[in-house]
């Protein structure tokens, strides 16, 4: 699904529904989206077979690849998220495959000029979605101020260097005739290609076409007349997201040589990515998946013609006092308007009328209400899950308390039993022997006498002292046993501590949700 960056045709109802569906299943049913993506990929694969045989490792090490201007914007992050990811992935894999990745100086100058001009429009009070290009929307939607824009413009060369992309100085000579192709013929071919698609090139786009033609000319000059039937051996090639430019280059190459199958100066980025990953099938689908989704987002944007028509209806409504200033400025500049306009019209001009702006506004309000409802529902669902989790942990806490109580009782009982056994072992035999001797001595006295009373008193005192010694020995033994068995007590404390942390964590999350205000 190769996009034409200058195409401004109507989006059919089928195109709108199909691409909207692809967007939906990309989020809801990844397997189905991958299946559809594979079908699209197979079509590109069919084209790729005519350009090259299956390459070997490092076969791209002598190839220099030049990026066209739209690709530079994507590399810099100034495009849809999916497009940015796919292009950056492509550049990364080109570097890994050994390619040199460069940008012609005139392409880079064009990009910088567009970005600098976009910076002034993005912060202007006259900003309008009708006049905003990708760069202007990038700055405006991210609420860049002038300082942010200046810093971004100043960091372009650094960002490209970090990605391993270098600038190619061309010193373009208008009168050079060595390996010079016909610029006028190429320009007319590009112009005719757009006209075939029902797109008349406006004056402001002529400069961009001239830059593309100049890039094609430079590729032929750098090649010095060399030709190749395989991309990896073509030495120099430019890749583009513009299907019209790629088709013109293919047609031009066929017309300039009696031998067919030579690699043109410029090919599509999708085709190059497919060929690059012939020996990396695991990465092919990932790249094409991102490209397919990026194409969906591009197709689901309203055309410049529809945007202009929408702004005109807004101006008319404002002049007739049918819309207040606040709503007018919102509808003129907010990024959600484009999506809402496509939702209302499905990309079909026949659905557009003077009151479409009211439908667009209602769609934005409805989407906002739905988003708010979905957020509330999601928060409530999360809170309920946390509440249930907290209840389960609280139940576990009771169980752990009971477990702890039983474990302590068992632990204490075990310590006492072991202490008694150790006390008997250490003190038992002497203690019993002394008691037996005392009993024997007491048994020798019959009747009452002062001597007997004195001896019995002494013996009772001895028994009391022995009992006191036995108690101390027991306590001493008990401490030793308890210390040796203390690991079990430590394990119980660890369980209790872990459970307490879980409960505190759940309760803290609940507090966050209680205090959170949904914007």
PDB file of C-alpha atoms in Angstrom, residues 145-372:
ATOM      1  CA  UNK A 145       6.980  27.445  21.954  1.00  0.00           C
ATOM      2  CA  UNK A 146       9.481  29.498  19.955  1.00  0.00           C
ATOM      3  CA  UNK A 147      12.408  28.405  22.118  1.00  0.00           C
ATOM      4  CA  UNK A 148      11.453  24.728  21.706  1.00  0.00           C
ATOM      5  CA  UNK A 149      11.254  25.178  17.927  1.00  0.00           C
ATOM      6  CA  UNK A 150      14.632  26.932  17.778  1.00  0.00           C
ATOM      7  CA  UNK A 151      16.227  24.113  19.777  1.00  0.00           C
ATOM      8  CA  UNK A 152      14.583  21.475  17.545  1.00  0.00           C
ATOM      9  CA  UNK A 153      15.834  23.172  14.363  1.00  0.00           C
ATOM     10  CA  UNK A 154      19.313  23.481  15.839  1.00  0.00           C
ATOM     11  CA  UNK A 155      19.431  19.775  16.687  1.00  0.00           C
ATOM     12  CA  UNK A 156      18.483  18.382  13.250  1.00  0.00           C
ATOM     13  CA  UNK A 157      22.073  17.654  12.139  1.00  0.00           C
ATOM     14  CA  UNK A 158      22.861  16.065  15.511  1.00  0.00           C
ATOM     15  CA  UNK A 159      19.796  13.812  15.361  1.00  0.00           C
ATOM     16  CA  UNK A 160      20.711  12.636  11.877  1.00  0.00           C
ATOM     17  CA  UNK A 161      24.299  11.938  12.944  1.00  0.00           C
ATOM     18  CA  UNK A 162      23.048   9.893  15.907  1.00  0.00           C
ATOM     19  CA  UNK A 163      21.087   7.736  13.450  1.00  0.00           C
ATOM     20  CA  UNK A 164      24.193   7.310  11.272  1.00  0.00           C
ATOM     21  CA  UNK A 165      22.817   9.455   8.426  1.00  0.00           C
ATOM     22  CA  UNK A 166      25.246  11.788   6.657  1.00  0.00           C
ATOM     23  CA  UNK A 167      24.758  14.708   4.255  1.00  0.00           C
ATOM     24  CA  UNK A 168      25.926  14.415   0.644  1.00  0.00           C
ATOM     25  CA  UNK A 169      27.253  17.691  -0.769  1.00  0.00           C
ATOM     26  CA  UNK A 170      26.447  17.751  -4.481  1.00  0.00           C
ATOM     27  CA  UNK A 171      27.678  21.148  -5.754  1.00  0.00           C
ATOM     28  CA  UNK A 172      24.891  20.930  -8.312  1.00  0.00           C
ATOM     29  CA  UNK A 173      25.989  22.224 -11.721  1.00  0.00           C
ATOM     30  CA  UNK A 174      23.091  23.236 -13.939  1.00  0.00           C
ATOM     31  CA  UNK A 175      25.135  23.166 -17.143  1.00  0.00           C
ATOM     32  CA  UNK A 176      26.925  19.852 -16.581  1.00  0.00           C
ATOM     33  CA  UNK A 177      26.399  17.463 -19.488  1.00  0.00           C
ATOM     34  CA  UNK A 178      28.356  14.410 -18.374  1.00  0.00           C
ATOM     35  CA  UNK A 179      25.972  11.609 -17.415  1.00  0.00           C
ATOM     36  CA  UNK A 180      23.257  14.245 -17.455  1.00  0.00           C
ATOM     37  CA  UNK A 181      19.633  13.163 -17.826  1.00  0.00           C
ATOM     38  CA  UNK A 182      16.887  15.372 -19.187  1.00  0.00           C
ATOM     39  CA  UNK A 183      15.415  17.296 -16.239  1.00  0.00           C
ATOM     40  CA  UNK A 184      12.543  18.739 -18.241  1.00  0.00           C
ATOM     41  CA  UNK A 185      11.447  15.304 -19.408  1.00  0.00           C
ATOM     42  CA  UNK A 186      11.559  13.967 -15.877  1.00  0.00           C
ATOM     43  CA  UNK A 187       9.599  16.935 -14.535  1.00  0.00           C
ATOM     44  CA  UNK A 188       6.897  16.508 -17.203  1.00  0.00           C
ATOM     45  CA  UNK A 189       6.677  12.779 -16.480  1.00  0.00           C
ATOM     46  CA  UNK A 190       6.125  13.459 -12.763  1.00  0.00           C
ATOM     47  CA  UNK A 191       3.586  16.158 -13.561  1.00  0.00           C
ATOM     48  CA  UNK A 192       1.775  13.839 -15.991  1.00  0.00           C
ATOM     49  CA  UNK A 193       1.720  11.087 -13.381  1.00  0.00           C
ATOM     50  CA  UNK A 194      -0.058  13.387 -10.948  1.00  0.00           C
ATOM     51  CA  UNK A 195      -2.476  14.520 -13.646  1.00  0.00           C
ATOM     52  CA  UNK A 196      -3.318  10.877 -14.398  1.00  0.00           C
ATOM     53  CA  UNK A 197      -4.390  10.557 -10.770  1.00  0.00           C
ATOM     54  CA  UNK A 198      -6.589  13.636 -11.052  1.00  0.00           C
ATOM     55  CA  UNK A 199      -4.202  15.889  -9.148  1.00  0.00           C
ATOM     56  CA  UNK A 200      -3.165  19.231 -10.611  1.00  0.00           C
ATOM     57  CA  UNK A 201       0.186  20.389  -9.295  1.00  0.00           C
ATOM     58  CA  UNK A 202      -0.222  23.753  -7.522  1.00  0.00           C
ATOM     59  CA  UNK A 203       2.583  26.358  -7.751  1.00  0.00           C
ATOM     60  CA  UNK A 204       3.704  25.724  -4.149  1.00  0.00           C
ATOM     61  CA  UNK A 205       4.369  22.052  -4.992  1.00  0.00           C
ATOM     62  CA  UNK A 206       6.471  22.743  -8.070  1.00  0.00           C
ATOM     63  CA  UNK A 207       9.548  23.386  -5.927  1.00  0.00           C
ATOM     64  CA  UNK A 208       9.198  19.999  -4.234  1.00  0.00           C
ATOM     65  CA  UNK A 209       8.949  18.236  -7.592  1.00  0.00           C
ATOM     66  CA  UNK A 210      12.076  20.050  -8.790  1.00  0.00           C
ATOM     67  CA  UNK A 211      13.924  18.837  -5.681  1.00  0.00           C
ATOM     68  CA  UNK A 212      12.847  15.247  -6.419  1.00  0.00           C
ATOM     69  CA  UNK A 213      13.930  15.577 -10.059  1.00  0.00           C
ATOM     70  CA  UNK A 214      17.274  17.026  -8.968  1.00  0.00           C
ATOM     71  CA  UNK A 215      17.801  14.014  -6.653  1.00  0.00           C
ATOM     72  CA  UNK A 216      17.109  11.617  -9.532  1.00  0.00           C
ATOM     73  CA  UNK A 217      19.555  13.495 -11.743  1.00  0.00           C
ATOM     74  CA  UNK A 218      22.224  13.324  -9.044  1.00  0.00           C
ATOM     75  CA  UNK A 219      21.852   9.545  -8.721  1.00  0.00           C
ATOM     76  CA  UNK A 220      22.531   9.144 -12.448  1.00  0.00           C
ATOM     77  CA  UNK A 221      25.541  11.475 -12.228  1.00  0.00           C
ATOM     78  CA  UNK A 222      27.013   9.604  -9.258  1.00  0.00           C
ATOM     79  CA  UNK A 223      26.504   6.259 -10.988  1.00  0.00           C
ATOM     80  CA  UNK A 224      28.664   7.510 -13.881  1.00  0.00           C
ATOM     81  CA  UNK A 225      26.707   5.472 -16.417  1.00  0.00           C
ATOM     82  CA  UNK A 226      26.919   2.187 -14.493  1.00  0.00           C
ATOM     83  CA  UNK A 227      23.826  -0.030 -14.553  1.00  0.00           C
ATOM     84  CA  UNK A 228      22.734  -3.050 -12.560  1.00  0.00           C
ATOM     85  CA  UNK A 229      19.893  -5.538 -12.495  1.00  0.00           C
ATOM     86  CA  UNK A 230      20.086  -6.012  -8.730  1.00  0.00           C
ATOM     87  CA  UNK A 231      19.624  -3.327  -6.104  1.00  0.00           C
ATOM     88  CA  UNK A 232      22.527  -4.415  -3.938  1.00  0.00           C
ATOM     89  CA  UNK A 233      24.906  -3.976  -6.892  1.00  0.00           C
ATOM     90  CA  UNK A 234      23.467  -0.669  -8.106  1.00  0.00           C
ATOM     91  CA  UNK A 235      25.903   1.263  -5.873  1.00  0.00           C
ATOM     92  CA  UNK A 236      23.618   4.284  -5.488  1.00  0.00           C
ATOM     93  CA  UNK A 237      19.841   4.436  -5.167  1.00  0.00           C
ATOM     94  CA  UNK A 238      17.276   6.787  -3.660  1.00  0.00           C
ATOM     95  CA  UNK A 239      14.243   5.481  -1.771  1.00  0.00           C
ATOM     96  CA  UNK A 240      10.960   7.311  -1.448  1.00  0.00           C
ATOM     97  CA  UNK A 241       7.515   7.080   0.093  1.00  0.00           C
ATOM     98  CA  UNK A 242       6.083   8.803  -2.979  1.00  0.00           C
ATOM     99  CA  UNK A 243       4.642   6.149  -5.275  1.00  0.00           C
ATOM    100  CA  UNK A 244       4.377   8.585  -8.183  1.00  0.00           C
ATOM    101  CA  UNK A 245       8.115   9.356  -8.124  1.00  0.00           C
ATOM    102  CA  UNK A 246       9.018   5.650  -7.903  1.00  0.00           C
ATOM    103  CA  UNK A 247       6.748   4.789 -10.851  1.00  0.00           C
ATOM    104  CA  UNK A 248       8.128   7.629 -12.980  1.00  0.00           C
ATOM    105  CA  UNK A 249      11.719   6.510 -12.298  1.00  0.00           C
ATOM    106  CA  UNK A 250      10.883   2.941 -13.264  1.00  0.00           C
ATOM    107  CA  UNK A 251       9.248   4.131 -16.503  1.00  0.00           C
ATOM    108  CA  UNK A 252      12.098   6.547 -17.256  1.00  0.00           C
ATOM    109  CA  UNK A 253      14.743   3.851 -16.763  1.00  0.00           C
ATOM    110  CA  UNK A 254      12.879   1.522 -19.113  1.00  0.00           C
ATOM    111  CA  UNK A 255      12.674   4.211 -21.808  1.00  0.00           C
ATOM    112  CA  UNK A 256      16.362   5.193 -21.690  1.00  0.00           C
ATOM    113  CA  UNK A 257      17.832   1.721 -22.191  1.00  0.00           C
ATOM    114  CA  UNK A 258      17.309  -1.029 -24.742  1.00  0.00           C
ATOM    115  CA  UNK A 259      17.979  -3.544 -21.967  1.00  0.00           C
ATOM    116  CA  UNK A 260      15.127  -4.085 -19.529  1.00  0.00           C
ATOM    117  CA  UNK A 261      15.421  -4.778 -15.834  1.00  0.00           C
ATOM    118  CA  UNK A 262      17.958  -2.097 -14.868  1.00  0.00           C
ATOM    119  CA  UNK A 263      17.487  -0.674 -11.383  1.00  0.00           C
ATOM    120  CA  UNK A 264      16.045   2.868 -11.630  1.00  0.00           C
ATOM    121  CA  UNK A 265      17.522   5.793  -9.731  1.00  0.00           C
ATOM    122  CA  UNK A 266      14.672   5.782  -7.235  1.00  0.00           C
ATOM    123  CA  UNK A 267      12.510   2.979  -5.811  1.00  0.00           C
ATOM    124  CA  UNK A 268       9.853   2.811  -3.116  1.00  0.00           C
ATOM    125  CA  UNK A 269      10.915   2.414   0.514  1.00  0.00           C
ATOM    126  CA  UNK A 270       8.511  -0.530   0.907  1.00  0.00           C
ATOM    127  CA  UNK A 271      10.111  -2.392  -1.973  1.00  0.00           C
ATOM    128  CA  UNK A 272      13.617  -1.724  -0.721  1.00  0.00           C
ATOM    129  CA  UNK A 273      12.683  -2.865   2.787  1.00  0.00           C
ATOM    130  CA  UNK A 274      11.296  -6.117   1.399  1.00  0.00           C
ATOM    131  CA  UNK A 275      14.444  -6.847  -0.581  1.00  0.00           C
ATOM    132  CA  UNK A 276      16.664  -5.872   2.341  1.00  0.00           C
ATOM    133  CA  UNK A 277      14.981  -8.428   4.586  1.00  0.00           C
ATOM    134  CA  UNK A 278      14.825 -11.367   2.242  1.00  0.00           C
ATOM    135  CA  UNK A 279      17.222 -13.153   4.579  1.00  0.00           C
ATOM    136  CA  UNK A 280      15.542 -11.729   7.718  1.00  0.00           C
ATOM    137  CA  UNK A 281      11.964 -13.013   7.377  1.00  0.00           C
ATOM    138  CA  UNK A 282      11.344 -12.458  11.091  1.00  0.00           C
ATOM    139  CA  UNK A 283      11.782  -8.709  10.558  1.00  0.00           C
ATOM    140  CA  UNK A 284       9.896  -8.428   7.255  1.00  0.00           C
ATOM    141  CA  UNK A 285       6.436  -8.651   8.750  1.00  0.00           C
ATOM    142  CA  UNK A 286       7.270  -6.308  11.624  1.00  0.00           C
ATOM    143  CA  UNK A 287       8.320  -3.578   9.172  1.00  0.00           C
ATOM    144  CA  UNK A 288       5.397  -4.120   6.823  1.00  0.00           C
ATOM    145  CA  UNK A 289       2.954  -4.234   9.729  1.00  0.00           C
ATOM    146  CA  UNK A 290       4.076  -0.744  10.794  1.00  0.00           C
ATOM    147  CA  UNK A 291       3.943   0.490   7.198  1.00  0.00           C
ATOM    148  CA  UNK A 292       0.436  -0.864   6.651  1.00  0.00           C
ATOM    149  CA  UNK A 293      -0.855   0.787   9.794  1.00  0.00           C
ATOM    150  CA  UNK A 294       0.898   4.054   8.877  1.00  0.00           C
ATOM    151  CA  UNK A 295      -0.763   3.946   5.447  1.00  0.00           C
ATOM    152  CA  UNK A 296      -4.127   3.479   7.168  1.00  0.00           C
ATOM    153  CA  UNK A 297      -3.585   6.615   9.238  1.00  0.00           C
ATOM    154  CA  UNK A 298      -2.532   8.556   6.127  1.00  0.00           C
ATOM    155  CA  UNK A 299      -5.597   7.503   4.135  1.00  0.00           C
ATOM    156  CA  UNK A 300      -7.904   8.321   7.044  1.00  0.00           C
ATOM    157  CA  UNK A 301      -6.842  11.965   7.021  1.00  0.00           C
ATOM    158  CA  UNK A 302      -9.085  14.464   5.245  1.00  0.00           C
ATOM    159  CA  UNK A 303      -7.744  15.892   1.986  1.00  0.00           C
ATOM    160  CA  UNK A 304      -6.673  19.505   1.682  1.00  0.00           C
ATOM    161  CA  UNK A 305      -9.735  20.134  -0.478  1.00  0.00           C
ATOM    162  CA  UNK A 306     -12.078  18.868   2.224  1.00  0.00           C
ATOM    163  CA  UNK A 307     -10.234  20.772   4.966  1.00  0.00           C
ATOM    164  CA  UNK A 308     -10.482  23.996   2.954  1.00  0.00           C
ATOM    165  CA  UNK A 309     -14.178  23.407   2.370  1.00  0.00           C
ATOM    166  CA  UNK A 310     -14.663  22.804   6.082  1.00  0.00           C
ATOM    167  CA  UNK A 311     -12.812  26.009   7.049  1.00  0.00           C
ATOM    168  CA  UNK A 312     -14.915  27.967   4.537  1.00  0.00           C
ATOM    169  CA  UNK A 313     -18.100  26.684   6.163  1.00  0.00           C
ATOM    170  CA  UNK A 314     -16.707  27.691   9.556  1.00  0.00           C
ATOM    171  CA  UNK A 315     -15.907  31.203   8.290  1.00  0.00           C
ATOM    172  CA  UNK A 316     -19.409  31.538   6.871  1.00  0.00           C
ATOM    173  CA  UNK A 317     -20.969  30.386  10.145  1.00  0.00           C
ATOM    174  CA  UNK A 318     -18.837  32.854  12.119  1.00  0.00           C
ATOM    175  CA  UNK A 319     -19.721  35.755   9.810  1.00  0.00           C
ATOM    176  CA  UNK A 320     -23.392  34.857  10.223  1.00  0.00           C
ATOM    177  CA  UNK A 321     -22.986  34.739  14.030  1.00  0.00           C
ATOM    178  CA  UNK A 322     -23.994  31.067  14.028  1.00  0.00           C
ATOM    179  CA  UNK A 323     -20.896  30.063  16.011  1.00  0.00           C
ATOM    180  CA  UNK A 324     -19.118  31.854  18.847  1.00  0.00           C
ATOM    181  CA  UNK A 325     -15.449  32.885  18.791  1.00  0.00           C
ATOM    182  CA  UNK A 326     -14.289  30.200  21.223  1.00  0.00           C
ATOM    183  CA  UNK A 327     -15.895  27.344  19.297  1.00  0.00           C
ATOM    184  CA  UNK A 328     -14.693  28.817  15.995  1.00  0.00           C
ATOM    185  CA  UNK A 329     -11.045  28.933  17.097  1.00  0.00           C
ATOM    186  CA  UNK A 330     -11.310  25.421  18.525  1.00  0.00           C
ATOM    187  CA  UNK A 331     -12.772  23.969  15.316  1.00  0.00           C
ATOM    188  CA  UNK A 332     -10.214  25.820  13.222  1.00  0.00           C
ATOM    189  CA  UNK A 333      -7.091  24.615  14.993  1.00  0.00           C
ATOM    190  CA  UNK A 334      -7.607  21.557  17.206  1.00  0.00           C
ATOM    191  CA  UNK A 335      -6.049  18.292  15.917  1.00  0.00           C
ATOM    192  CA  UNK A 336      -9.127  16.184  16.800  1.00  0.00           C
ATOM    193  CA  UNK A 337     -11.170  18.061  14.173  1.00  0.00           C
ATOM    194  CA  UNK A 338      -9.534  16.178  11.276  1.00  0.00           C
ATOM    195  CA  UNK A 339     -10.505  12.769  12.689  1.00  0.00           C
ATOM    196  CA  UNK A 340     -14.025  13.950  13.480  1.00  0.00           C
ATOM    197  CA  UNK A 341     -14.425  15.363   9.959  1.00  0.00           C
ATOM    198  CA  UNK A 342     -13.531  11.981   8.470  1.00  0.00           C
ATOM    199  CA  UNK A 343     -15.859  10.192  10.894  1.00  0.00           C
ATOM    200  CA  UNK A 344     -18.752  12.400   9.769  1.00  0.00           C
ATOM    201  CA  UNK A 345     -18.079  12.462   6.023  1.00  0.00           C
ATOM    202  CA  UNK A 346     -16.344   9.069   5.636  1.00  0.00           C
ATOM    203  CA  UNK A 347     -14.078  10.935   3.197  1.00  0.00           C
ATOM    204  CA  UNK A 348     -16.993  11.497   0.795  1.00  0.00           C
ATOM    205  CA  UNK A 349     -17.621  15.051  -0.447  1.00  0.00           C
ATOM    206  CA  UNK A 350     -21.252  14.167  -1.134  1.00  0.00           C
ATOM    207  CA  UNK A 351     -21.798  13.980   2.617  1.00  0.00           C
ATOM    208  CA  UNK A 352     -20.472  17.509   3.129  1.00  0.00           C
ATOM    209  CA  UNK A 353     -22.822  20.467   3.585  1.00  0.00           C
ATOM    210  CA  UNK A 354     -22.882  23.895   5.244  1.00  0.00           C
ATOM    211  CA  UNK A 355     -23.910  22.358   8.585  1.00  0.00           C
ATOM    212  CA  UNK A 356     -21.252  19.661   8.615  1.00  0.00           C
ATOM    213  CA  UNK A 357     -19.245  21.668  11.138  1.00  0.00           C
ATOM    214  CA  UNK A 358     -22.082  21.126  13.658  1.00  0.00           C
ATOM    215  CA  UNK A 359     -21.957  17.374  13.072  1.00  0.00           C
ATOM    216  CA  UNK A 360     -18.186  17.495  13.500  1.00  0.00           C
ATOM    217  CA  UNK A 361     -18.532  19.369  16.776  1.00  0.00           C
ATOM    218  CA  UNK A 362     -21.176  16.883  17.999  1.00  0.00           C
ATOM    219  CA  UNK A 363     -18.867  13.999  17.038  1.00  0.00           C
ATOM    220  CA  UNK A 364     -16.019  15.550  19.039  1.00  0.00           C
ATOM    221  CA  UNK A 365     -18.297  16.020  22.055  1.00  0.00           C
ATOM    222  CA  UNK A 366     -19.619  12.460  21.737  1.00  0.00           C
ATOM    223  CA  UNK A 367     -16.078  11.070  21.445  1.00  0.00           C
ATOM    224  CA  UNK A 368     -15.009  13.115  24.458  1.00  0.00           C
ATOM    225  CA  UNK A 369     -17.987  11.874  26.481  1.00  0.00           C
ATOM    226  CA  UNK A 370     -17.260   8.299  25.449  1.00  0.00           C
ATOM    227  CA  UNK A 371     -13.599   8.701  26.354  1.00  0.00           C
ATOM    228  CA  UNK A 372     -14.602  10.115  29.733  1.00  0.00           C
TER     229      UNK A 372
END
